[in-house]
Amino acid sequence: MDPSIEWENSQLNDDVPFRVFTSHRHHTWAKTYHSFPELYIQPHSIQEIQKVVNLARRCRRRVVVVGCGHSPSDLTCTSSWMVNLDRFNKILKIDSDSNVVVMQSGIRLYDLIAQLRPFQLAMPNLGSIDNQSIAGAFATATHGSSTRHGILSQSVLSLKIMLANGDEVSCSADKNTDLFRAALVSLGAIGIITEVTYQAIPAFRLQWSQSLHPLEEIIADWEKDLWDRSEFTRIWWLPYKKKAVKWRGDKTDEDLRPPPSNRWTGALGFHTYHILLYISTWIPTILPSLERFVLSVQYGFRHDGDHTTAVEEGQTGLLMNCLYSQFVNEWAIPVEKGPEALTRLSAWLHGDQKTAQIPYDLEGLYVHAPIEVRVTDTSTKPGPRPYLDNTVPDGPTLYLNATLYRPYNTDPPCTKRYYEAFEWLMKELGGRPHWAKNFSTVTKEEFYSMYPRMKDWLRVRDEVDPEGTFVGDWHRRHILPNEEGKTPLRLEERMTKTKPAKGGGVDWFGQLPPKYPSPQSSEESFDMIHNAEAAKNAILYSGEGKIEKTR
């Protein structure tokens, strides 16, 4: 550990542990990015989190909070300090009358689900996986697939956040509302969320069925009851066969009944498909034929109308197996634009440029299946919307997810052109990209146009973290303004280089402060910079965007 950090730690004269590792290699779940934080820190208490923030400020370091690293982008990459809250993961309180749960923010969703089970409680909704921490799941607007539920943060009643000055502040719909709306989709740039108060529901069983249909039938049912007939609905579209698997789920009191299985639904099918995807990296023309394999092996379907059913615990039935390392490019568009999106993208992939009207060459390009289609509706529940909520405010939102697998961590050759064409279409249809995914063509100006309340998010972010303790290159590259004549924020981290990682993916390197403060001057310099206020004042919001400082 750098001597200046050790010296600053010694000056705090406290007994609070500083639990650090100095040789941690971080990578995203998909191993798309790797980085090498100077310190990897696992605090166990609120006092330890506060110590991390105060030391980082004194030592001029950026702080990044990471859970499972499920985002395949470089959002969580750093060469500075990385904080993992896996040991800050307790349920603090369960109110059996209201079903309100108070928990520490590092708890993983699978652990939360397991601890709620003895109390006959559950989460109302889930995305495709349960590996994320509760705070990480809503920090990027994670969603499930239901017109009766919105994004996961809609069940969050209040938060506590450790701000850059080391103070823990509470916020909710009624208290510090601006901070609450910024933190519900924080992108890790507001502070460290420490506590979550969450509205759970009674535990439930889920009866689900999935069936094979022609794409034309899915589009024909769009305006009927495709998305409303069941509480949970999602579509997996196989573009070359022009087929779709429709999955529906509803709460039930029936006895548990496991999904059907055969020798191909286990390890044999998993590894066979993985090998075939790897071969397609060099022979992409086999990909249309692989859709038949996916239908027969992954789903067990051969003909239209084939179906399977099961009854599972609700929190199990909503999950899906993500299979392999992957790029994911998911966009939110108005649900009424769905038929046009599917029709035009299907036409483009089949060479019908007249119908597609997508100005990108298809020659030699083959993509993976399935393309995932999901829906949410955040307009059904009153309350303050997150400033960076990517859903439609006055009706259902459709999500299209163009997944490309990375078999054995090998990038598919079609990625750049496919995603450029896909994003072009999504933008033309009024779409917004999922914050945690692999979008690549969206400019800052487009982001500002997509999000009318972006200025409010930026204002709150600047007020609670004026020196950029939680700001990285991803934030500057995509959403933070580049103002002429202004230097980067004092603690902001910028990427200096990337290089191919051994075994696949990208090694990411950021810039640490060019000059460490000497032991004789660091504390004096710190007090001058912060006007002796940073460690003494709590920043509170009036709900009108007005800052109050109290001793």
XYZ file of C-alpha atoms in Angstrom:
551
model
C 0.000 0.000 0.000
C 1.253 3.467 -0.845
C 3.049 5.058 2.157
C 0.963 8.221 1.930
C -2.223 6.156 2.352
C -0.759 4.379 5.362
C 0.200 7.729 6.882
C -3.249 9.243 6.322
C -4.832 6.170 7.897
C -2.586 6.512 10.945
C -3.668 10.128 11.430
C -7.302 9.156 11.959
C -6.433 7.713 15.386
C -9.380 5.343 15.475
C -9.941 1.624 15.869
C -12.075 1.270 12.744
C -10.661 -1.464 10.471
C -9.517 -0.647 6.950
C -9.899 -4.026 5.218
C -7.922 -3.836 1.984
C -6.395 -6.125 -0.630
C -3.656 -4.771 -2.870
C -3.512 -7.317 -5.697
C -7.136 -7.745 -6.759
C -7.996 -8.259 -10.438
C -11.523 -7.149 -11.204
C -13.497 -8.313 -14.204
C -17.077 -8.004 -15.343
C -19.241 -11.118 -15.108
C -18.826 -11.623 -18.865
C -15.059 -10.927 -18.668
C -15.484 -8.195 -21.247
C -13.374 -5.783 -19.131
C -10.646 -6.281 -16.549
C -9.122 -3.667 -14.256
C -6.596 -3.573 -11.437
C -7.690 -1.397 -8.505
C -4.992 0.039 -6.287
C -7.042 -1.117 -3.299
C -9.930 -3.574 -3.083
C -11.874 -2.857 0.105
C -14.567 -4.905 1.856
C -16.060 -2.912 4.734
C -18.245 -4.681 7.296
C -19.905 -1.673 8.955
C -21.136 1.841 8.317
C -18.129 3.155 10.243
C -15.805 1.324 7.870
C -17.599 2.704 4.810
C -17.309 6.202 6.251
C -13.603 5.658 6.831
C -13.120 4.589 3.211
C -14.816 7.734 1.919
C -12.894 10.066 4.227
C -9.548 8.428 3.455
C -10.232 8.485 -0.278
C -10.941 12.196 -0.093
C -7.716 12.837 1.848
C -5.646 10.643 -0.455
C -7.162 12.076 -3.650
C -8.672 8.786 -4.815
C -11.799 7.894 -6.703
C -14.152 5.314 -5.116
C -16.014 2.687 -7.175
C -18.615 0.375 -5.624
C -19.009 -3.017 -7.285
C -21.170 -6.069 -6.657
C -21.231 -8.980 -9.101
C -20.018 -6.845 -12.026
C -22.898 -8.006 -14.195
C -22.754 -4.961 -16.458
C -20.578 -5.896 -19.465
C -19.439 -2.273 -19.899
C -16.480 -0.525 -18.248
C -18.754 1.323 -15.803
C -17.108 -0.332 -12.772
C -13.505 -0.343 -14.035
C -10.928 1.531 -11.972
C -7.242 1.744 -11.119
C -8.166 3.577 -7.921
C -10.186 2.223 -4.976
C -12.833 -0.457 -5.439
C -15.354 -1.087 -2.663
C -17.287 -4.339 -2.434
C -20.166 -4.551 0.059
C -20.662 -8.323 0.108
C -19.885 -8.283 3.861
C -22.330 -5.421 4.447
C -25.361 -7.561 3.739
C -27.675 -7.950 6.709
C -31.451 -7.628 6.894
C -31.995 -5.101 9.675
C -35.763 -5.180 10.124
C -38.897 -6.858 8.783
C -42.295 -5.374 9.553
C -44.730 -8.287 9.381
C -47.762 -5.987 9.200
C -46.634 -3.860 6.263
C -44.127 -6.291 4.658
C -41.549 -3.507 4.648
C -37.954 -4.740 4.807
C -34.917 -2.677 5.841
C -31.570 -4.040 4.704
C -27.925 -3.174 4.247
C -27.199 -2.314 0.645
C -24.657 -5.014 -0.146
C -27.058 -7.934 0.166
C -27.261 -10.004 -3.018
C -30.725 -10.635 -4.403
C -30.417 -14.413 -4.019
C -29.518 -13.937 -0.354
C -32.382 -11.492 0.150
C -34.787 -13.978 -1.437
C -33.517 -16.774 0.819
C -33.795 -14.674 3.982
C -37.313 -13.502 3.116
C -38.547 -17.039 2.518
C -38.970 -18.021 6.227
C -41.168 -14.937 6.639
C -43.294 -15.945 3.626
C -42.223 -12.812 1.753
C -40.823 -12.194 -1.709
C -39.690 -9.489 -4.107
C -42.559 -8.324 -6.354
C -40.482 -8.584 -9.508
C -37.077 -9.720 -10.745
C -34.892 -9.363 -13.793
C -33.286 -12.377 -15.442
C -30.758 -13.062 -12.674
C -30.450 -12.727 -8.897
C -26.677 -12.280 -8.576
C -26.731 -8.493 -8.201
C -26.695 -6.616 -4.939
C -29.936 -4.812 -4.130
C -28.300 -1.397 -4.594
C -26.543 -2.390 -7.802
C -29.752 -3.785 -9.291
C -31.644 -0.502 -9.162
C -28.622 1.767 -9.734
C -28.849 1.039 -13.479
C -32.674 0.737 -13.782
C -32.882 -3.071 -13.774
C -36.309 -4.366 -14.808
C -38.303 -7.552 -15.208
C -41.050 -8.233 -17.750
C -44.583 -7.301 -16.734
C -47.074 -4.564 -17.521
C -48.118 -4.727 -13.845
C -44.667 -3.840 -12.566
C -42.126 -1.139 -13.309
C -38.373 -1.116 -12.821
C -37.049 -2.657 -9.601
C -36.535 0.696 -7.880
C -40.317 1.247 -7.763
C -40.369 -0.970 -4.667
C -37.737 1.156 -2.886
C -39.349 3.332 -0.191
C -36.274 5.123 1.148
C -32.487 5.101 1.081
C -29.508 6.055 3.168
C -26.476 7.278 1.252
C -22.899 7.961 2.301
C -21.962 11.162 0.529
C -18.505 12.296 -0.532
C -18.043 14.353 2.641
C -18.460 11.251 4.808
C -21.983 11.971 6.020
C -24.836 9.492 5.781
C -28.046 11.120 4.558
C -31.582 9.706 4.352
C -33.873 10.331 1.394
C -37.291 9.214 0.195
C -40.301 10.423 -1.749
C -41.064 12.824 1.122
C -37.587 13.713 2.365
C -34.666 15.012 0.294
C -36.699 14.149 -2.782
C -34.179 15.444 -5.332
C -31.475 13.257 -3.861
C -33.861 10.277 -3.840
C -34.741 10.732 -7.512
C -31.063 11.011 -8.449
C -29.993 8.024 -6.339
C -32.681 5.601 -7.558
C -30.714 5.384 -10.828
C -27.378 6.659 -9.575
C -24.949 4.959 -11.986
C -22.609 4.814 -8.993
C -21.887 8.546 -9.216
C -23.964 9.989 -6.346
C -22.466 8.287 -3.288
C -22.441 4.893 -1.591
C -25.952 3.621 -0.915
C -25.782 2.070 2.556
C -29.355 1.150 3.489
C -32.481 0.266 1.516
C -36.065 0.246 2.783
C -38.032 -1.988 0.459
C -41.656 -2.997 -0.052
C -41.887 -6.783 -0.194
C -45.034 -8.809 -0.948
C -46.385 -12.180 0.247
C -44.467 -15.121 -1.202
C -46.050 -16.757 -4.237
C -45.796 -19.679 -6.587
C -45.617 -19.089 -10.314
C -47.297 -21.244 -12.931
C -45.629 -20.619 -16.247
C -45.912 -21.929 -19.763
C -43.836 -21.337 -22.866
C -44.831 -22.113 -26.444
C -43.557 -21.739 -29.998
C -45.255 -19.346 -32.442
C -44.613 -17.738 -35.846
C -43.375 -14.160 -35.530
C -46.394 -12.989 -37.551
C -48.705 -14.393 -34.871
C -46.845 -12.529 -32.112
C -47.158 -9.262 -34.049
C -50.842 -9.899 -34.788
C -51.535 -10.393 -31.060
C -49.634 -7.259 -30.104
C -52.624 -4.957 -29.934
C -54.851 -7.600 -28.334
C -53.704 -9.028 -25.023
C -50.162 -10.249 -25.723
C -48.664 -8.305 -22.828
C -51.683 -8.091 -20.505
C -53.176 -11.579 -20.398
C -50.706 -12.757 -17.732
C -48.895 -10.933 -14.957
C -45.474 -11.790 -16.422
C -44.736 -12.144 -20.146
C -41.570 -12.264 -22.219
C -40.670 -13.244 -25.770
C -37.555 -14.884 -27.161
C -37.328 -14.176 -30.875
C -35.340 -16.394 -33.277
C -34.916 -14.068 -36.263
C -33.741 -16.473 -38.981
C -36.566 -18.977 -38.439
C -39.042 -16.112 -37.937
C -40.263 -17.860 -34.797
C -40.735 -16.737 -31.218
C -41.030 -18.485 -27.872
C -43.757 -16.875 -25.755
C -43.382 -17.242 -21.986
C -46.224 -16.400 -19.599
C -46.392 -16.624 -15.832
C -49.125 -16.098 -13.224
C -49.380 -16.557 -9.480
C -50.996 -19.832 -8.422
C -51.798 -22.058 -5.431
C -51.062 -25.263 -7.343
C -48.456 -27.754 -6.173
C -44.896 -27.350 -7.380
C -44.165 -29.051 -10.702
C -40.606 -28.875 -12.076
C -39.872 -27.980 -15.707
C -39.423 -30.944 -18.078
C -35.843 -31.967 -18.717
C -33.822 -34.383 -20.826
C -30.169 -35.137 -21.392
C -29.837 -32.113 -23.692
C -31.158 -29.571 -21.174
C -28.164 -30.130 -18.873
C -24.416 -30.101 -19.331
C -24.448 -31.925 -22.679
C -26.600 -29.310 -24.394
C -24.800 -26.441 -22.665
C -21.331 -27.475 -23.832
C -22.437 -28.603 -27.294
C -24.048 -25.241 -28.010
C -21.021 -23.445 -26.590
C -18.701 -25.302 -28.966
C -20.973 -24.633 -31.935
C -21.051 -20.911 -31.116
C -17.273 -20.930 -30.933
C -17.082 -22.556 -34.374
C -19.454 -19.872 -35.702
C -16.857 -17.235 -34.857
C -14.946 -18.492 -37.924
C -17.890 -19.948 -39.856
C -20.750 -17.506 -39.101
C -22.906 -18.940 -41.900
C -23.896 -21.809 -39.557
C -25.749 -19.427 -37.211
C -29.159 -19.619 -38.973
C -29.003 -23.418 -38.695
C -28.121 -23.172 -35.009
C -31.566 -21.712 -34.289
C -33.064 -25.156 -34.934
C -30.635 -26.554 -32.360
C -31.633 -23.854 -29.842
C -35.335 -24.638 -30.276
C -34.966 -28.384 -29.953
C -32.317 -28.428 -27.209
C -32.905 -25.351 -25.068
C -36.706 -25.306 -25.395
C -37.600 -28.798 -26.619
C -39.702 -27.443 -29.496
C -39.983 -28.686 -33.068
C -43.364 -27.421 -34.282
C -45.586 -24.377 -33.821
C -47.770 -24.831 -30.771
C -45.286 -27.021 -28.893
C -45.255 -25.971 -25.261
C -43.995 -26.764 -21.782
C -45.329 -25.801 -18.362
C -44.156 -25.802 -14.757
C -45.027 -24.499 -11.301
C -42.098 -23.068 -9.358
C -41.430 -20.774 -6.445
C -42.000 -17.281 -7.815
C -38.447 -16.072 -7.361
C -37.118 -19.158 -9.162
C -39.592 -19.112 -12.022
C -38.769 -15.530 -12.981
C -35.058 -16.263 -13.476
C -33.343 -17.472 -16.630
C -29.966 -18.951 -17.427
C -27.745 -16.399 -19.210
C -25.571 -19.297 -20.425
C -22.270 -17.783 -21.581
C -20.212 -14.610 -21.572
C -22.005 -12.087 -23.748
C -22.386 -8.593 -25.063
C -25.856 -7.175 -24.405
C -27.332 -4.152 -26.132
C -30.793 -3.458 -24.752
C -33.020 -0.494 -25.523
C -36.326 0.791 -24.173
C -38.896 2.002 -26.708
C -42.640 2.771 -26.508
C -44.489 -0.544 -26.587
C -46.592 0.529 -29.588
C -43.366 0.770 -31.617
C -42.678 -2.934 -31.058
C -44.280 -4.368 -34.221
C -42.412 -1.863 -36.383
C -39.130 -2.618 -34.610
C -39.478 -6.389 -35.043
C -40.694 -6.111 -38.636
C -37.898 -3.803 -39.767
C -35.123 -5.627 -37.918
C -36.383 -8.959 -39.256
C -36.480 -7.561 -42.787
C -32.919 -6.243 -42.464
C -31.585 -9.590 -41.231
C -33.263 -11.277 -44.214
C -31.905 -8.788 -46.781
C -35.153 -6.877 -47.393
C -33.697 -3.387 -47.327
C -36.837 -1.819 -48.823
C -38.882 -2.814 -45.761
C -36.082 -2.393 -43.237
C -34.930 1.097 -44.206
C -31.813 0.588 -42.052
C -28.801 2.206 -43.765
C -26.239 -0.480 -42.929
C -24.824 -3.219 -45.132
C -25.843 -6.746 -44.163
C -23.352 -8.628 -46.342
C -21.462 -11.277 -44.366
C -23.235 -10.436 -41.106
C -24.857 -13.163 -38.983
C -26.205 -12.736 -35.467
C -27.006 -14.862 -32.441
C -30.392 -15.925 -31.118
C -32.586 -15.319 -29.308
C -33.344 -11.608 -29.266
C -35.116 -10.967 -25.974
C -38.336 -8.918 -25.854
C -39.664 -7.731 -22.484
C -41.999 -5.069 -21.106
C -42.575 -2.909 -18.018
C -44.968 -0.157 -17.004
C -43.807 2.457 -14.515
C -46.942 4.559 -14.998
C -49.058 2.206 -12.854
C -47.617 3.315 -9.520
C -47.564 6.891 -8.224
C -44.401 8.385 -6.813
C -41.333 10.315 -7.908
C -39.654 8.939 -11.021
C -35.873 8.555 -11.061
C -34.319 11.342 -13.098
C -32.567 8.755 -15.307
C -35.486 6.322 -15.608
C -35.365 5.088 -19.221
C -39.004 3.962 -19.353
C -41.941 5.721 -20.998
C -43.635 7.898 -18.332
C -47.228 7.466 -19.474
C -47.592 3.840 -20.524
C -45.862 0.489 -21.090
C -42.253 0.320 -22.219
C -40.836 -2.368 -24.495
C -37.262 -3.636 -24.155
C -35.373 -5.197 -27.052
C -32.151 -6.966 -26.106
C -29.735 -7.875 -28.898
C -27.481 -10.424 -27.207
C -24.232 -11.631 -28.764
C -22.495 -14.515 -27.039
C -18.734 -14.553 -26.495
C -17.986 -18.290 -26.621
C -14.907 -19.031 -24.552
C -14.460 -15.242 -24.200
C -14.087 -14.758 -27.962
C -15.794 -11.730 -29.515
C -18.140 -12.464 -32.444
C -17.089 -10.796 -35.736
C -20.443 -9.080 -36.317
C -20.543 -6.999 -33.109
C -19.695 -3.506 -34.367
C -21.863 -3.416 -37.503
C -24.816 -5.244 -35.917
C -24.912 -2.928 -32.929
C -24.534 0.179 -35.066
C -27.548 -0.883 -37.166
C -29.556 -1.949 -34.118
C -28.892 1.323 -32.271
C -29.705 3.357 -35.365
C -33.145 1.720 -35.525
C -33.750 2.081 -31.786
C -32.924 5.785 -31.878
C -35.243 6.323 -34.852
C -38.046 4.698 -32.829
C -37.517 6.989 -29.838
C -35.490 4.526 -27.795
C -33.179 4.899 -24.811
C -30.369 2.434 -24.057
C -30.204 0.396 -20.864
C -27.567 2.101 -18.733
C -25.662 -1.090 -17.876
C -25.357 -2.501 -21.391
C -23.023 -2.265 -24.413
C -24.386 0.748 -26.315
C -21.732 2.481 -28.398
C -23.136 5.154 -30.730
C -25.065 7.455 -28.370
C -23.624 10.957 -28.049
C -23.943 13.214 -25.015
C -26.222 15.503 -26.962
C -28.497 12.552 -27.722
C -28.516 11.534 -24.059
C -29.478 15.064 -23.023
C -32.309 14.993 -25.575
C -33.489 11.561 -24.389
C -33.571 12.616 -20.728
C -35.262 15.981 -20.089
C -34.385 15.673 -16.368
C -30.706 14.960 -17.005
C -29.855 18.487 -15.862
C -31.491 17.793 -12.513
C -29.465 14.609 -12.073
C -26.262 16.462 -12.979
C -27.105 19.289 -10.580
C -27.677 16.913 -7.664
C -24.560 14.939 -8.528
C -22.405 18.085 -8.602
C -23.829 19.346 -5.305
C -23.248 16.150 -3.312
C -19.901 15.259 -4.899
C -18.294 18.464 -6.215
C -14.810 16.962 -6.490
C -15.760 13.763 -8.304
C -15.061 11.152 -5.641
C -17.439 8.788 -7.483
C -16.810 9.924 -11.073
C -15.027 7.823 -13.673
C -14.246 7.844 -17.354
C -17.552 6.156 -18.250
C -19.516 9.021 -16.676
C -17.457 11.713 -18.402
C -17.538 9.910 -21.723
C -21.308 9.485 -21.804
C -23.152 12.010 -19.656
C -20.978 14.543 -17.808
C -20.520 17.743 -19.822
C -17.164 18.775 -21.234
C -17.130 22.484 -20.493
C -14.562 24.494 -22.397
C -11.783 25.810 -20.208
C -12.686 23.587 -17.250
C -10.380 20.865 -16.002
C -11.685 17.475 -14.852
C -12.932 17.236 -11.286
C -10.168 16.941 -8.707
C -10.787 13.275 -7.864
C -12.252 12.200 -11.189
C -10.553 9.206 -12.786
C -9.838 9.144 -16.508
C -8.936 6.117 -18.564
C -5.335 6.240 -19.809
C -5.194 3.129 -21.984
C -6.705 -0.238 -22.796
C -5.130 -3.350 -24.247
C -6.292 -6.853 -25.158
C -6.554 -9.004 -22.060
C -4.936 -12.390 -21.879
C -7.689 -14.911 -22.462
C -10.097 -12.403 -24.036
C -11.695 -9.073 -23.196
C -9.993 -5.765 -22.487
C -7.569 -4.681 -19.771
C -8.535 -1.198 -18.567
C -6.132 1.286 -16.949
C -7.012 4.576 -15.271
C -5.048 7.533 -14.014
C -4.113 7.882 -10.366
C -3.227 11.323 -8.990
C 0.055 12.415 -10.596
C 1.501 13.615 -7.304
C 0.750 12.221 -3.891
C 0.550 14.741 -1.014
C 3.424 14.564 1.411
C 2.695 13.648 5.057
C 3.618 17.181 6.073
C 1.179 18.865 3.731
C -1.692 16.487 3.036
C -3.921 17.374 5.975
C -3.272 21.102 5.601
C -3.995 20.872 1.855
C -7.157 18.870 2.510
C -8.527 21.483 4.919
C -7.746 24.302 2.510
C -9.515 22.571 -0.351
C -12.646 21.848 1.628
C -12.594 25.018 3.705
C -12.571 22.823 6.794
C -16.194 21.899 6.112
C -16.180 18.539 4.330
C -15.880 16.349 7.389
C -18.161 18.511 9.542
C -21.189 19.321 7.437
C -24.120 17.226 6.344
C -25.709 18.111 3.023
C -29.479 17.930 3.175
C -32.081 18.610 0.541
C -35.273 20.536 0.987
C -36.904 18.681 -1.903
C -36.811 21.809 -4.046
C -33.201 21.424 -5.099
C -32.084 23.805 -2.391
C -29.091 22.864 -0.245
C -29.016 23.332 3.478
C -25.844 22.852 5.513
C -26.065 22.112 9.189
C -23.355 21.712 11.798
